[in-house]
Short mmCIF file of N, CA, C and O in Angstrom, two decimals:
data_model
loop_
_atom_site.label_atom_id
_atom_site.label_comp_id
_atom_site.label_asym_id
_atom_site.label_seq_id
_atom_site.Cartn_x
_atom_site.Cartn_y
_atom_site.Cartn_z
N MET H 12 9.77 0.58 -11.41
CA MET H 12 9.16 1.12 -9.99
C MET H 12 9.60 0.19 -8.92
O MET H 12 9.83 -1.25 -8.99
N LYS H 13 10.41 0.60 -7.73
CA LYS H 13 10.66 -0.16 -5.96
C LYS H 13 9.61 -0.49 -5.89
O LYS H 13 9.12 0.50 -5.49
N THR H 14 9.92 -1.31 -5.27
CA THR H 14 8.04 -1.50 -4.70
C THR H 14 9.31 -1.98 -2.63
O THR H 14 9.64 -3.19 -3.14
N ILE H 15 8.51 -2.09 -1.76
CA ILE H 15 8.71 -2.46 -0.38
C ILE H 15 7.47 -2.74 0.61
O ILE H 15 6.44 -2.59 0.38
N VAL H 16 7.81 -4.17 0.72
CA VAL H 16 5.71 -4.72 1.37
C VAL H 16 7.24 -4.67 3.00
O VAL H 16 7.60 -5.55 2.81
N TYR H 17 5.85 -4.50 3.83
CA TYR H 17 6.28 -4.26 4.96
C TYR H 17 5.28 -4.75 5.55
O TYR H 17 4.22 -4.24 5.66
N PHE H 18 5.42 -6.07 6.48
CA PHE H 18 4.91 -6.79 7.30
C PHE H 18 5.30 -5.80 8.36
O PHE H 18 5.84 -5.98 9.63
N THR H 19 3.82 -5.97 9.36
CA THR H 19 3.77 -4.80 10.06
C THR H 19 2.83 -5.49 11.02
O THR H 19 1.87 -6.30 10.99
N SER H 20 2.67 -4.97 12.86
CA SER H 20 1.34 -5.06 13.55
C SER H 20 1.22 -3.90 14.68
O SER H 20 2.21 -3.40 14.85
N ASP H 21 -0.14 -3.42 14.58
CA ASP H 21 -0.30 -3.08 15.81
C ASP H 21 0.71 -2.83 16.87
O ASP H 21 0.52 -1.60 18.10
N THR H 22 1.07 -4.16 17.87
CA THR H 22 1.47 -4.64 18.67
C THR H 22 2.99 -4.67 18.47
O THR H 22 3.04 -4.53 19.54
N CYS H 23 3.28 -3.88 17.64
CA CYS H 23 4.63 -4.14 17.54
C CYS H 23 5.68 -2.64 18.07
O CYS H 23 5.87 -2.02 16.50
N LYS H 24 6.03 -2.84 18.26
CA LYS H 24 6.86 -1.78 19.15
C LYS H 24 7.93 -1.18 17.99
O LYS H 24 8.06 -0.29 17.41
N PRO H 25 8.90 -2.12 17.78
CA PRO H 25 9.29 -2.23 16.18
C PRO H 25 9.06 -1.60 15.28
O PRO H 25 9.68 -0.60 14.40
N CYS H 26 7.87 -1.98 14.83
CA CYS H 26 7.30 -1.60 13.71
C CYS H 26 7.23 0.01 13.94
O CYS H 26 7.06 0.74 12.72
N LYS H 27 6.63 0.22 15.07
CA LYS H 27 6.22 1.53 15.40
C LYS H 27 7.42 2.55 15.08
O LYS H 27 7.60 3.87 14.15
N PHE H 28 8.87 2.11 14.98
CA PHE H 28 10.01 2.64 15.17
C PHE H 28 10.80 2.98 14.01
O PHE H 28 11.22 3.40 12.89
N LEU H 29 10.57 1.07 12.95
CA LEU H 29 10.65 1.75 11.42
C LEU H 29 10.10 2.50 10.57
O LEU H 29 10.46 2.10 9.96
N LEU H 30 9.08 2.39 10.27
CA LEU H 30 7.83 3.09 9.81
C LEU H 30 7.98 4.15 8.97
O LEU H 30 8.46 4.54 8.33
N PRO H 31 9.09 4.99 9.96
CA PRO H 31 9.79 6.48 9.85
C PRO H 31 10.75 6.57 8.99
O PRO H 31 11.25 7.32 7.94
N LYS H 32 11.24 5.31 9.11
CA LYS H 32 12.89 5.55 8.28
C LYS H 32 12.28 5.30 6.85
O LYS H 32 12.75 5.33 5.84
N VAL H 33 11.26 3.76 6.31
CA VAL H 33 10.82 4.01 5.77
C VAL H 33 10.04 4.86 4.50
O VAL H 33 10.08 5.58 3.36
N THR H 34 9.56 5.28 5.53
CA THR H 34 8.57 6.69 4.92
C THR H 34 9.67 7.69 4.47
O THR H 34 9.63 8.30 3.64
N GLU H 35 10.92 7.67 5.52
CA GLU H 35 11.46 8.95 4.53
C GLU H 35 12.93 8.39 3.18
O GLU H 35 12.48 9.61 2.60
N LEU H 36 12.31 7.10 3.08
CA LEU H 36 13.22 7.18 1.66
C LEU H 36 11.97 7.70 1.04
O LEU H 36 12.68 7.51 -0.37
N MET H 37 10.69 7.29 0.18
CA MET H 37 9.72 7.72 -0.35
C MET H 37 10.40 8.97 -0.51
O MET H 37 9.72 9.26 -1.81
N LYS H 38 10.39 10.09 0.55
CA LYS H 38 11.11 11.23 0.11
C LYS H 38 11.49 11.66 -1.22
O LYS H 38 12.28 12.47 -1.85
N ASP H 39 13.01 10.46 -1.17
CA ASP H 39 14.15 10.84 -2.24
C ASP H 39 13.63 9.84 -2.86
O ASP H 39 14.30 9.87 -4.13
N ASP H 40 12.35 9.11 -3.26
CA ASP H 40 12.42 8.52 -4.21
C ASP H 40 10.99 8.46 -4.56
O ASP H 40 10.44 7.15 -4.03
N PRO H 41 10.49 8.52 -5.59
CA PRO H 41 8.73 9.75 -5.65
C PRO H 41 8.25 8.08 -6.01
O PRO H 41 7.03 7.83 -6.35
N GLU H 42 9.25 7.13 -6.92
CA GLU H 42 9.41 5.87 -7.94
C GLU H 42 9.12 5.01 -6.61
O GLU H 42 8.51 3.92 -7.11
N LEU H 43 9.52 4.95 -5.67
CA LEU H 43 9.09 4.33 -4.76
C LEU H 43 7.48 4.10 -4.04
O LEU H 43 6.56 4.88 -4.11
N LYS H 44 7.44 2.68 -4.29
CA LYS H 44 6.01 1.88 -3.68
C LYS H 44 5.97 1.47 -2.57
O LYS H 44 6.88 0.41 -2.33
N LEU H 45 5.47 1.73 -1.44
CA LEU H 45 5.37 1.23 -0.30
C LEU H 45 3.64 0.08 0.47
O LEU H 45 2.53 0.98 0.02
N VAL H 46 3.91 -0.53 -0.04
CA VAL H 46 2.70 -1.89 0.07
C VAL H 46 2.74 -2.08 1.96
O VAL H 46 4.26 -3.08 2.65
N ILE H 47 1.96 -1.87 2.67
CA ILE H 47 1.62 -2.30 4.29
C ILE H 47 0.76 -3.25 4.50
O ILE H 47 -0.10 -3.69 3.78
N VAL H 48 1.43 -4.53 5.05
CA VAL H 48 0.26 -5.35 4.98
C VAL H 48 0.66 -5.50 6.54
O VAL H 48 1.77 -5.99 7.59
N PRO H 49 -0.71 -4.93 7.26
CA PRO H 49 -1.11 -5.10 9.20
C PRO H 49 -1.22 -7.19 9.15
O PRO H 49 -2.43 -7.19 8.12
N ILE H 50 -0.69 -7.84 9.19
CA ILE H 50 -0.65 -9.33 9.73
C ILE H 50 -1.50 -9.80 11.32
O ILE H 50 -1.87 -10.49 11.24
N ASP H 51 -2.36 -8.07 11.80
CA ASP H 51 -3.12 -8.71 13.19
C ASP H 51 -4.55 -8.40 12.05
O ASP H 51 -5.41 -8.98 13.08
N THR H 52 -4.78 -8.41 10.95
CA THR H 52 -5.94 -9.24 10.07
C THR H 52 -5.86 -10.59 9.64
O THR H 52 -4.73 -10.94 9.32
N ARG H 53 -7.18 -11.14 9.23
CA ARG H 53 -6.58 -12.13 8.63
C ARG H 53 -6.19 -12.45 7.26
O ARG H 53 -5.54 -13.36 7.08
N ASP H 54 -6.19 -11.57 6.84
CA ASP H 54 -6.29 -11.48 5.50
C ASP H 54 -4.51 -11.29 5.41
O ASP H 54 -3.01 -11.72 4.51
N GLY H 55 -4.37 -10.17 5.82
CA GLY H 55 -2.52 -10.32 6.37
C GLY H 55 -1.57 -11.40 6.94
O GLY H 55 -0.59 -11.14 5.97
N ALA H 56 -2.40 -12.15 8.00
CA ALA H 56 -1.73 -12.62 8.39
C ALA H 56 -1.27 -14.24 7.60
O ALA H 56 -0.94 -15.12 6.92
N LEU H 57 -2.84 -14.43 6.31
CA LEU H 57 -2.10 -15.13 5.53
C LEU H 57 -1.56 -14.70 4.15
O LEU H 57 -0.13 -15.78 4.11
N LYS H 58 -1.16 -13.58 3.72
CA LYS H 58 0.04 -12.89 3.37
C LYS H 58 1.04 -13.63 3.61
O LYS H 58 2.03 -13.74 3.04
N ALA H 59 1.07 -13.05 5.16
CA ALA H 59 2.48 -13.02 5.33
C ALA H 59 2.77 -14.46 5.60
O ALA H 59 4.60 -14.91 5.45
N GLN H 60 1.88 -15.30 6.31
CA GLN H 60 2.33 -16.83 6.10
C GLN H 60 3.00 -17.64 4.38
O GLN H 60 3.50 -18.12 4.05
N GLN H 61 1.80 -16.74 3.36
CA GLN H 61 2.58 -17.38 1.61
C GLN H 61 3.84 -16.64 1.42
O GLN H 61 4.59 -17.62 0.77
N ALA H 62 3.83 -15.72 2.63
CA ALA H 62 5.49 -14.94 2.05
C ALA H 62 6.48 -15.87 2.96
O ALA H 62 8.05 -15.41 2.49
N GLY H 63 5.93 -16.67 3.70
CA GLY H 63 7.34 -16.88 4.75
C GLY H 63 7.35 -15.99 6.13
O GLY H 63 9.02 -15.90 6.06
N VAL H 64 7.04 -15.11 6.18
CA VAL H 64 7.01 -14.33 7.15
C VAL H 64 6.83 -14.78 8.45
O VAL H 64 6.02 -14.27 8.69
N MET H 65 7.99 -14.59 9.49
CA MET H 65 7.72 -15.41 10.25
C MET H 65 8.04 -14.23 11.83
O MET H 65 7.91 -14.71 12.91
N THR H 66 8.49 -13.03 11.50
CA THR H 66 8.63 -12.24 12.36
C THR H 66 7.96 -10.47 11.94
O THR H 66 8.09 -10.58 11.40
N VAL H 67 7.77 -9.47 12.65
CA VAL H 67 7.46 -8.49 12.34
C VAL H 67 8.08 -7.47 13.33
O VAL H 67 8.48 -7.90 14.56
N PRO H 68 9.22 -6.20 12.33
CA PRO H 68 8.85 -6.54 11.21
C PRO H 68 9.25 -6.52 10.03
O PRO H 68 10.61 -7.37 10.40
N THR H 69 9.24 -7.32 8.82
CA THR H 69 9.34 -7.26 7.49
C THR H 69 9.45 -6.56 6.64
O THR H 69 8.83 -6.81 6.98
N LEU H 70 10.66 -6.82 6.09
CA LEU H 70 10.72 -6.06 4.75
C LEU H 70 11.08 -7.01 3.23
O LEU H 70 12.21 -7.11 3.90
N LEU H 71 10.10 -7.12 2.99
CA LEU H 71 10.64 -7.34 1.47
C LEU H 71 10.87 -6.75 -0.16
O LEU H 71 10.26 -5.60 0.08
N PHE H 72 11.52 -7.20 -0.64
CA PHE H 72 11.71 -6.53 -2.20
C PHE H 72 11.60 -7.36 -2.63
O PHE H 72 12.74 -7.63 -3.82
N PRO H 73 10.92 -7.47 -3.27
CA PRO H 73 10.13 -8.35 -4.36
C PRO H 73 10.69 -7.27 -5.80
O PRO H 73 11.06 -6.23 -6.56
N GLU H 74 11.09 -8.70 -6.84
CA GLU H 74 11.10 -8.52 -8.20
C GLU H 74 10.26 -8.21 -8.91
O GLU H 74 9.03 -9.00 -8.36
N ASP H 75 10.15 -7.46 -9.64
CA ASP H 75 8.82 -6.98 -10.23
C ASP H 75 7.39 -7.45 -10.09
O ASP H 75 6.54 -7.94 -10.13
N ASP H 76 6.87 -6.90 -9.10
CA ASP H 76 6.21 -6.57 -7.88
C ASP H 76 5.19 -7.99 -7.26
O ASP H 76 4.28 -8.65 -6.69
N GLU H 77 6.44 -9.03 -7.80
CA GLU H 77 6.07 -10.06 -7.26
C GLU H 77 6.49 -11.33 -5.87
O GLU H 77 8.40 -11.02 -5.96
N ILE H 78 5.74 -10.72 -4.34
CA ILE H 78 7.04 -11.50 -3.51
C ILE H 78 7.30 -12.77 -3.94
O ILE H 78 7.94 -13.14 -2.88
N ASP H 79 7.04 -13.97 -4.44
CA ASP H 79 7.51 -14.95 -4.51
C ASP H 79 9.12 -14.94 -5.56
O ASP H 79 10.42 -16.04 -5.54
N ASP H 80 9.57 -14.11 -6.28
CA ASP H 80 10.79 -13.05 -6.45
C ASP H 80 11.62 -12.81 -5.67
O ASP H 80 11.76 -12.03 -5.89
N MET H 81 11.05 -12.56 -4.91
CA MET H 81 11.81 -11.73 -3.73
C MET H 81 13.41 -12.29 -3.51
O MET H 81 14.12 -12.53 -3.68
N THR H 82 13.70 -10.78 -3.57
CA THR H 82 15.17 -10.86 -3.81
C THR H 82 16.73 -10.57 -2.39
O THR H 82 16.97 -11.05 -2.76
N VAL H 83 15.48 -9.80 -1.39
CA VAL H 83 16.10 -9.61 -0.02
C VAL H 83 15.07 -9.72 1.13
O VAL H 83 13.59 -9.09 0.68
N ARG H 84 15.47 -10.11 2.34
CA ARG H 84 14.56 -9.82 3.07
C ARG H 84 14.90 -9.20 4.32
O ARG H 84 16.32 -9.42 4.64
N LEU H 85 14.34 -8.44 4.91
CA LEU H 85 15.38 -7.64 5.84
C LEU H 85 14.63 -7.71 7.20
O LEU H 85 13.83 -6.97 7.26
N LEU H 86 14.84 -8.11 8.56
CA LEU H 86 14.66 -8.16 9.45
C LEU H 86 15.02 -7.20 10.60
O LEU H 86 15.84 -6.37 9.83
N PRO H 87 14.05 -6.80 11.68
CA PRO H 87 14.33 -5.65 12.29
C PRO H 87 15.89 -5.53 12.59
O PRO H 87 15.74 -4.03 12.33
N SER H 88 16.80 -6.11 12.78
CA SER H 88 17.93 -6.05 13.39
C SER H 88 18.77 -5.48 12.09
O SER H 88 20.27 -4.55 12.67
N MET H 89 18.51 -5.89 10.87
CA MET H 89 19.24 -5.49 9.54
C MET H 89 18.58 -4.00 9.18
O MET H 89 19.03 -4.02 8.42
N ALA H 90 17.29 -3.65 9.79
CA ALA H 90 16.77 -2.64 8.67
C ALA H 90 17.14 -0.66 9.08
O ALA H 90 16.64 -0.59 9.72
N THR H 91 18.40 -1.23 8.90
CA THR H 91 18.58 -0.22 8.62
C THR H 91 18.56 0.92 7.60
O THR H 91 18.28 0.92 6.22
N ILE H 92 18.85 2.33 7.44
CA ILE H 92 18.34 3.37 6.40
C ILE H 92 18.96 2.80 5.22
O ILE H 92 19.20 2.31 3.91
N LYS H 93 20.48 2.51 5.44
CA LYS H 93 21.87 2.13 4.80
C LYS H 93 21.20 0.98 3.96
O LYS H 93 21.42 1.02 2.77
N ASN H 94 21.12 0.07 4.77
CA ASN H 94 20.56 -0.99 4.51
C ASN H 94 19.38 -1.71 3.30
O ASN H 94 19.40 -1.96 2.76
N ILE H 95 18.52 -0.33 4.28
CA ILE H 95 17.08 -0.45 2.27
C ILE H 95 18.34 0.31 2.13
O ILE H 95 16.92 -0.65 0.77
N LYS H 96 18.25 0.65 1.69
CA LYS H 96 18.71 2.03 0.56
C LYS H 96 19.65 0.67 -0.27
O LYS H 96 18.92 0.46 -1.73
N LYS H 97 20.32 -0.24 0.30
CA LYS H 97 21.18 -0.83 -0.14
C LYS H 97 20.09 -2.57 -1.34
O LYS H 97 20.62 -3.01 -2.33
N ALA H 98 19.15 -2.68 -0.44
CA ALA H 98 18.55 -3.88 -0.91
C ALA H 98 17.37 -3.04 -2.24
O ALA H 98 17.25 -4.04 -2.65
N LEU H 99 16.85 -2.17 -1.65
CA LEU H 99 16.14 -1.31 -3.42
C LEU H 99 17.32 -1.47 -4.29
O LEU H 99 16.31 -1.53 -5.41
N TYR H 100 18.05 -0.79 -4.35
CA TYR H 100 18.87 -0.49 -5.12
C TYR H 100 20.29 -1.26 -5.70
O TYR H 100 20.71 -1.20 -6.57
N GLN H 101 19.92 -2.38 -5.13
CA GLN H 101 20.88 -3.62 -5.49
C GLN H 101 21.13 -4.00 -7.02
O GLN H 101 22.07 -3.94 -7.43
N ASP H 102 20.41 -4.07 -7.99
CA ASP H 102 19.98 -4.24 -9.10
C ASP H 102 20.78 -3.52 -9.83
O ASP H 102 21.33 -3.39 -11.15
N GLN H 103 20.50 -2.45 -9.82
CA GLN H 103 21.28 -0.70 -10.18
C GLN H 103 22.33 -0.95 -10.65
O GLN H 103 23.39 -0.76 -11.80
N ARG H 104 22.97 -1.05 -9.24
CA ARG H 104 24.84 -1.19 -9.19
C ARG H 104 25.13 -2.63 -10.22
O ARG H 104 25.81 -2.31 -10.45
N GLU H 105 24.47 -3.52 -9.77
CA GLU H 105 25.15 -4.51 -10.68
C GLU H 105 24.51 -4.51 -12.43
O GLU H 105 25.45 -5.69 -12.62
N SER H 106 24.00 -3.77 -12.62
CA SER H 106 23.91 -3.89 -14.19
C SER H 106 24.87 -2.99 -14.96
O SER H 106 26.15 -2.14 -13.98
#
């Protein structure tokens, strides 16, 4: 199962633009899991800090569902459908 960890904020306009792109991918891959971490909460801000997130929106693609073993980080300017798919499925092409 592939996972996207999506760090977002209620006041972030690019976050609102990016979320539909991410959810569109979920229609194509029912095995895809989306974890949304709102940094507006104390718990979310702590998780963002632990993951090294410096800006929102940020997408993380952890290996084995562990953010510590993150393979790819996409910042807002790079978060196109093509780049998200590339990050999600890169290990399948390398095998």
